[in-house]
PDB file of C-alpha atoms in Angstrom:
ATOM      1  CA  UNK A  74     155.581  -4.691 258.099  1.00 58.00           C
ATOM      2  CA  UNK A  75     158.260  -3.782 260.491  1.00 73.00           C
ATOM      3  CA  UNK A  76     158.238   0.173 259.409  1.00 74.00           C
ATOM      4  CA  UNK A  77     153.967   0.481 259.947  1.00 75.00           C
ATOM      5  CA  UNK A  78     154.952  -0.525 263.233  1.00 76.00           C
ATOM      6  CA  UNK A  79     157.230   1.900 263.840  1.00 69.00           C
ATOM      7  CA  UNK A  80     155.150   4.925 261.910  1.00 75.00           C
ATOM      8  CA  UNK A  81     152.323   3.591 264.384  1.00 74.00           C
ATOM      9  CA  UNK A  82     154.000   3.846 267.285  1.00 71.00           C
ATOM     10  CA  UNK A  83     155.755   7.447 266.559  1.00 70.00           C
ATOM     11  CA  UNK A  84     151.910   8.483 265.675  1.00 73.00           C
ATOM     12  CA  UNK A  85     150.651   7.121 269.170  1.00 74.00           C
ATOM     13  CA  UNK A  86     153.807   8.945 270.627  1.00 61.00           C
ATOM     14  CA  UNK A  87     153.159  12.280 268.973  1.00 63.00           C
ATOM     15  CA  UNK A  88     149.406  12.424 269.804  1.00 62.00           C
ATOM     16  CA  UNK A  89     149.850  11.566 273.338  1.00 57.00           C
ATOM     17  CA  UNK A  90     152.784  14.083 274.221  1.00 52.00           C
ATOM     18  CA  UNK A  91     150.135  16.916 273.406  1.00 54.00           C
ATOM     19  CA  UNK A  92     148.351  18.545 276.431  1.00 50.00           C
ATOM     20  CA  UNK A  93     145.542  21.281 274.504  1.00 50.00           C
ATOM     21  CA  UNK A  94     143.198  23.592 275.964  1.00 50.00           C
ATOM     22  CA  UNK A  95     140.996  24.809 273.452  1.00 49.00           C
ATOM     23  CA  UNK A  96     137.599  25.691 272.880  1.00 54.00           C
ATOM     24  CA  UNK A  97     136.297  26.933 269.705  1.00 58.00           C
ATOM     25  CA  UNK A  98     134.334  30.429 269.682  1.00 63.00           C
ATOM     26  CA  UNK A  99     130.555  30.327 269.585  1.00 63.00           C
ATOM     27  CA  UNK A 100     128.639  31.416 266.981  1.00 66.00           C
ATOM     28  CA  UNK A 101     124.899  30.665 266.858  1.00 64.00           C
ATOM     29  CA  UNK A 102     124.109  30.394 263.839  1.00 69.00           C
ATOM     30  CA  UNK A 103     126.242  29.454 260.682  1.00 71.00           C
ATOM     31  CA  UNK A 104     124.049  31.601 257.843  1.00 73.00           C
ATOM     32  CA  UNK A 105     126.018  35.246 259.506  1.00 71.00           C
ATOM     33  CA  UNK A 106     129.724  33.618 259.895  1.00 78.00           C
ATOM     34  CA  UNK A 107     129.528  30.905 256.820  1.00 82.00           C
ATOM     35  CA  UNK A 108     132.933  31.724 255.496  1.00 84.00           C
ATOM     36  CA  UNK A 109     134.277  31.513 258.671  1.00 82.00           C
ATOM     37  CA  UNK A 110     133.396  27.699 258.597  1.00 84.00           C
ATOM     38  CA  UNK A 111     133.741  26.929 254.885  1.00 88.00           C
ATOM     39  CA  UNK A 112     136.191  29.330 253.014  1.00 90.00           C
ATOM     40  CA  UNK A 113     135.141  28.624 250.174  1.00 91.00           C
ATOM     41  CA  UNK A 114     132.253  30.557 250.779  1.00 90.00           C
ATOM     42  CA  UNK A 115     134.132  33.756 250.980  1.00 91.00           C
ATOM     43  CA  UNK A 116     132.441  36.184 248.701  1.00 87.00           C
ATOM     44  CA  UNK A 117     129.807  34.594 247.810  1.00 83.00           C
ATOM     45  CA  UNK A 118     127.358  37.617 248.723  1.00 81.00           C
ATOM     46  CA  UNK A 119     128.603  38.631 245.576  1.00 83.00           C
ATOM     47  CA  UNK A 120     129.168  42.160 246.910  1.00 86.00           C
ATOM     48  CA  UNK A 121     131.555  43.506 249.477  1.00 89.00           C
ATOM     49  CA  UNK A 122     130.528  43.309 253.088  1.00 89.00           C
ATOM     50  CA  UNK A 123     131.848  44.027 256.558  1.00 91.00           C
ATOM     51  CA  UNK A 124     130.149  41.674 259.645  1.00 88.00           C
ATOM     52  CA  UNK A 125     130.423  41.859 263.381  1.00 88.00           C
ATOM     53  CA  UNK A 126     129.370  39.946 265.985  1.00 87.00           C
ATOM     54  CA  UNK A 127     129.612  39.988 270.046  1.00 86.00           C
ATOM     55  CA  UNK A 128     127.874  37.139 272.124  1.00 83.00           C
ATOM     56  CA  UNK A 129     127.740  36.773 276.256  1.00 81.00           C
ATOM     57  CA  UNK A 130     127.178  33.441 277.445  1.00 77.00           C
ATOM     58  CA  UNK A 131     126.365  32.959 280.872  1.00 73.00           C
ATOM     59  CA  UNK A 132     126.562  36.577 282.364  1.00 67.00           C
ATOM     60  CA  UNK A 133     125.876  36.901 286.016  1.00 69.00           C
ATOM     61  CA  UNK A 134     127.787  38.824 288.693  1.00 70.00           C
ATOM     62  CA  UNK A 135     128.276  35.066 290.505  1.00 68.00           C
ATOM     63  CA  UNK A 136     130.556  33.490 287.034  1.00 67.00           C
ATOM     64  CA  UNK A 137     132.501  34.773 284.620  1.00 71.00           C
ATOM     65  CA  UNK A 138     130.472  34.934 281.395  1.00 75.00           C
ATOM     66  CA  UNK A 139     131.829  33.620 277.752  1.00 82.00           C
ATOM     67  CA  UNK A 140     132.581  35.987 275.314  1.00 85.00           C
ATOM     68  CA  UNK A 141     133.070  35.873 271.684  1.00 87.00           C
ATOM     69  CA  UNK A 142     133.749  38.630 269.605  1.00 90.00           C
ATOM     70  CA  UNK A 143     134.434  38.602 265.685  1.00 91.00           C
ATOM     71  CA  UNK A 144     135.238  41.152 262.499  1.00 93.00           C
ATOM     72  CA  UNK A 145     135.600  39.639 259.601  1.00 92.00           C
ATOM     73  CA  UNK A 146     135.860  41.824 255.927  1.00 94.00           C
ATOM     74  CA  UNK A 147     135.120  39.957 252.331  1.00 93.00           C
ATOM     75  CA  UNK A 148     135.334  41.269 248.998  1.00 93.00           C
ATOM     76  CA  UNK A 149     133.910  39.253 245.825  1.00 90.00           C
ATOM     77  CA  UNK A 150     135.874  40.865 243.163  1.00 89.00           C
ATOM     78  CA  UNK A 151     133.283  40.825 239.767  1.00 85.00           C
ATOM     79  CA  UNK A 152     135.982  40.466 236.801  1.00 84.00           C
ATOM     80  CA  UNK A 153     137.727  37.408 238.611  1.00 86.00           C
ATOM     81  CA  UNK A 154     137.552  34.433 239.645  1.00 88.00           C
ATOM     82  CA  UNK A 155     139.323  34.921 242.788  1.00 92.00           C
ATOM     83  CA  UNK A 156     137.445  36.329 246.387  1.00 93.00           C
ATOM     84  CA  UNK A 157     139.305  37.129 249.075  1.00 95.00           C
ATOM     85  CA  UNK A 158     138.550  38.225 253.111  1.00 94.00           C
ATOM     86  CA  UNK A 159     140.085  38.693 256.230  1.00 95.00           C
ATOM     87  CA  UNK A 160     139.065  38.297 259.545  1.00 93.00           C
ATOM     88  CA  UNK A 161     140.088  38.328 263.414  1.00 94.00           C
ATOM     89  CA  UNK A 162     137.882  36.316 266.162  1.00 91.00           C
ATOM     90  CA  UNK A 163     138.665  37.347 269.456  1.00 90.00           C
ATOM     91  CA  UNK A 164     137.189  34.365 272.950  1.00 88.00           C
ATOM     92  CA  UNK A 165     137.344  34.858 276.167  1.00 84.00           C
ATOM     93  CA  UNK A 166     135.628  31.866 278.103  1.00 80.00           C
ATOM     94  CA  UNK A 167     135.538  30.815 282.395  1.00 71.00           C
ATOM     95  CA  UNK A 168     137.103  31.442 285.450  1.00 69.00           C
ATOM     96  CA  UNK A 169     140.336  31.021 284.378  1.00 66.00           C
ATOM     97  CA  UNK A 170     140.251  33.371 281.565  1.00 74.00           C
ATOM     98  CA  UNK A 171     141.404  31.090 278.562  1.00 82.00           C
ATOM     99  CA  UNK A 172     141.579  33.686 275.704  1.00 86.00           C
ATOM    100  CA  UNK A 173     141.860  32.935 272.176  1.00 87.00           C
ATOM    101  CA  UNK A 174     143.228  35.765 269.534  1.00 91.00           C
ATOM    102  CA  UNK A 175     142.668  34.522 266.135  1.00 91.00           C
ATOM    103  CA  UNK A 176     143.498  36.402 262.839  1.00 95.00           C
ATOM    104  CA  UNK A 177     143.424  35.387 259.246  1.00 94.00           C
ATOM    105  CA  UNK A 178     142.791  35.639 255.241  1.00 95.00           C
ATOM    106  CA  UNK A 179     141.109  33.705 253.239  1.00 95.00           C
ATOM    107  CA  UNK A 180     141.031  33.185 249.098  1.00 95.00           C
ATOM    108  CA  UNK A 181     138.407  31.227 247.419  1.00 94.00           C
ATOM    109  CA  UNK A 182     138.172  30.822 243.609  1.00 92.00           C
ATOM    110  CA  UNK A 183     135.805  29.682 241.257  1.00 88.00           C
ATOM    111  CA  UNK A 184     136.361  27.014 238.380  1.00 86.00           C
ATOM    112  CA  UNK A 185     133.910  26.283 236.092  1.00 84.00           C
ATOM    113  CA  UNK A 186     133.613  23.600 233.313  1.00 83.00           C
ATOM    114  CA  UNK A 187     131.550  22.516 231.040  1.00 80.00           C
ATOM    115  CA  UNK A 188     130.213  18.848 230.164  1.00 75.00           C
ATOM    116  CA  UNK A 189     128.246  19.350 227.069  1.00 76.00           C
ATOM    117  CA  UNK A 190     127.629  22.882 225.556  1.00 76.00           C
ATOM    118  CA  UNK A 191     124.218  23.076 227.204  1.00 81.00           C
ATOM    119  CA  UNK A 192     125.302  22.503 230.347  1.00 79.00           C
ATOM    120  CA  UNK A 193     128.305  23.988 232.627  1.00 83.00           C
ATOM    121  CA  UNK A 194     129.302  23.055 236.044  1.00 85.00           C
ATOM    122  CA  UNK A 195     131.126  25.116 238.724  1.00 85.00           C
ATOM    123  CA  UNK A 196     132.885  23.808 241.012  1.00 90.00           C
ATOM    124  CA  UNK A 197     134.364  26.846 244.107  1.00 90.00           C
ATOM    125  CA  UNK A 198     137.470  25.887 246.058  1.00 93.00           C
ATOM    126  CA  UNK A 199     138.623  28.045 249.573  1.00 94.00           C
ATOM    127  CA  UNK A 200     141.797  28.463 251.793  1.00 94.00           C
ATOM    128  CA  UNK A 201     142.234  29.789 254.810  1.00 93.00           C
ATOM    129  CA  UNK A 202     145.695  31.063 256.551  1.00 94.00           C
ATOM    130  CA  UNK A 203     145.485  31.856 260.217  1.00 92.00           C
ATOM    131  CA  UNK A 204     147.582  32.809 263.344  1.00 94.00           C
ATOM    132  CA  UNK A 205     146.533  32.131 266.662  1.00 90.00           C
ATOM    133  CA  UNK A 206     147.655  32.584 269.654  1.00 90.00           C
ATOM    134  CA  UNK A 207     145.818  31.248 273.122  1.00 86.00           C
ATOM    135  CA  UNK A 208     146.408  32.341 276.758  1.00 86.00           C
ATOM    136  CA  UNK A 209     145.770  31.472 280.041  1.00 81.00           C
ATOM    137  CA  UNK A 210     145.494  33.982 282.677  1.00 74.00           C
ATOM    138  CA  UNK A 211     144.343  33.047 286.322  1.00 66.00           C
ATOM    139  CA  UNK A 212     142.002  34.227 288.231  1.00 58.00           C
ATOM    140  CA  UNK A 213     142.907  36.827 291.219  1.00 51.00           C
ATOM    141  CA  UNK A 214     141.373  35.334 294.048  1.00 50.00           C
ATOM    142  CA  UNK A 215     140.581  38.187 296.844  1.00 47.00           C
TER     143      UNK A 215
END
């Protein structure tokens, strides 16, 4: 009893000695950056594909608008059952310029097995590796 006391309260002291600033990029809709979300939908066009995006939030010349930008490459490779992608997100969001620079692969792979001979299951499992790095830049006031 005495050492889930002490693995609670090194879990209550790790979480609070955290200060984040983070907001995740926006994307409208999931259907043009699903693998993005899910890795294990990497490839799953079934062909290979290159997809951009750029979205402004908010653009006036009174605020700072939000930007998101993101390229992201994926390649279903036919005589495998590996697929693989990379991709690199780029955010820019408010007045004080918090940027995010994210880059990354990703692997998914696809397992099937059968339960009777009429009928086979397949079950498709995804990882994701990514750096990121976030920055905070002032605003110059004039």
């Amino acid at each position: 009893m005495n050492r889930y006391r002490h693995l609670l309260l090194l879990s209550i002291c790790l979480c609070s000695s955290f200060h984040l600033f983070a907001q995740d990029p926006f994307f409208v809709h999931f259907n043009s950056s699903r693998s993005y979300y899910n890795p294990a939908l990497v490839g799953e066009k079934g062909a290979s594909s290159i997809n951009t995006k750029y979205k402004t939030q908010w653009n006036s010349t009174a605020a700072t608008s939000f930007k998101t930008m993101m390229l992201s490459y994926e390649e279903h490779l036919p005589c495998s059952i590996l697929d693989y992608g990379f991709m690199v997100v780029a955010d820019e969001e408010g007045e004080g310029r918090f940027r995010t620079f994210d880059i990354g692969g990703k692997v998914a792979g696809n397992m099937s097995f059968g339960v009777s001979e009429k009928s086979t299951h397949n079950i498709r499992i995804g990882i994701s590796a990514q750096m990121m790095q976030q920055t905070k830049i002032g605003r110059a006031h004039v």
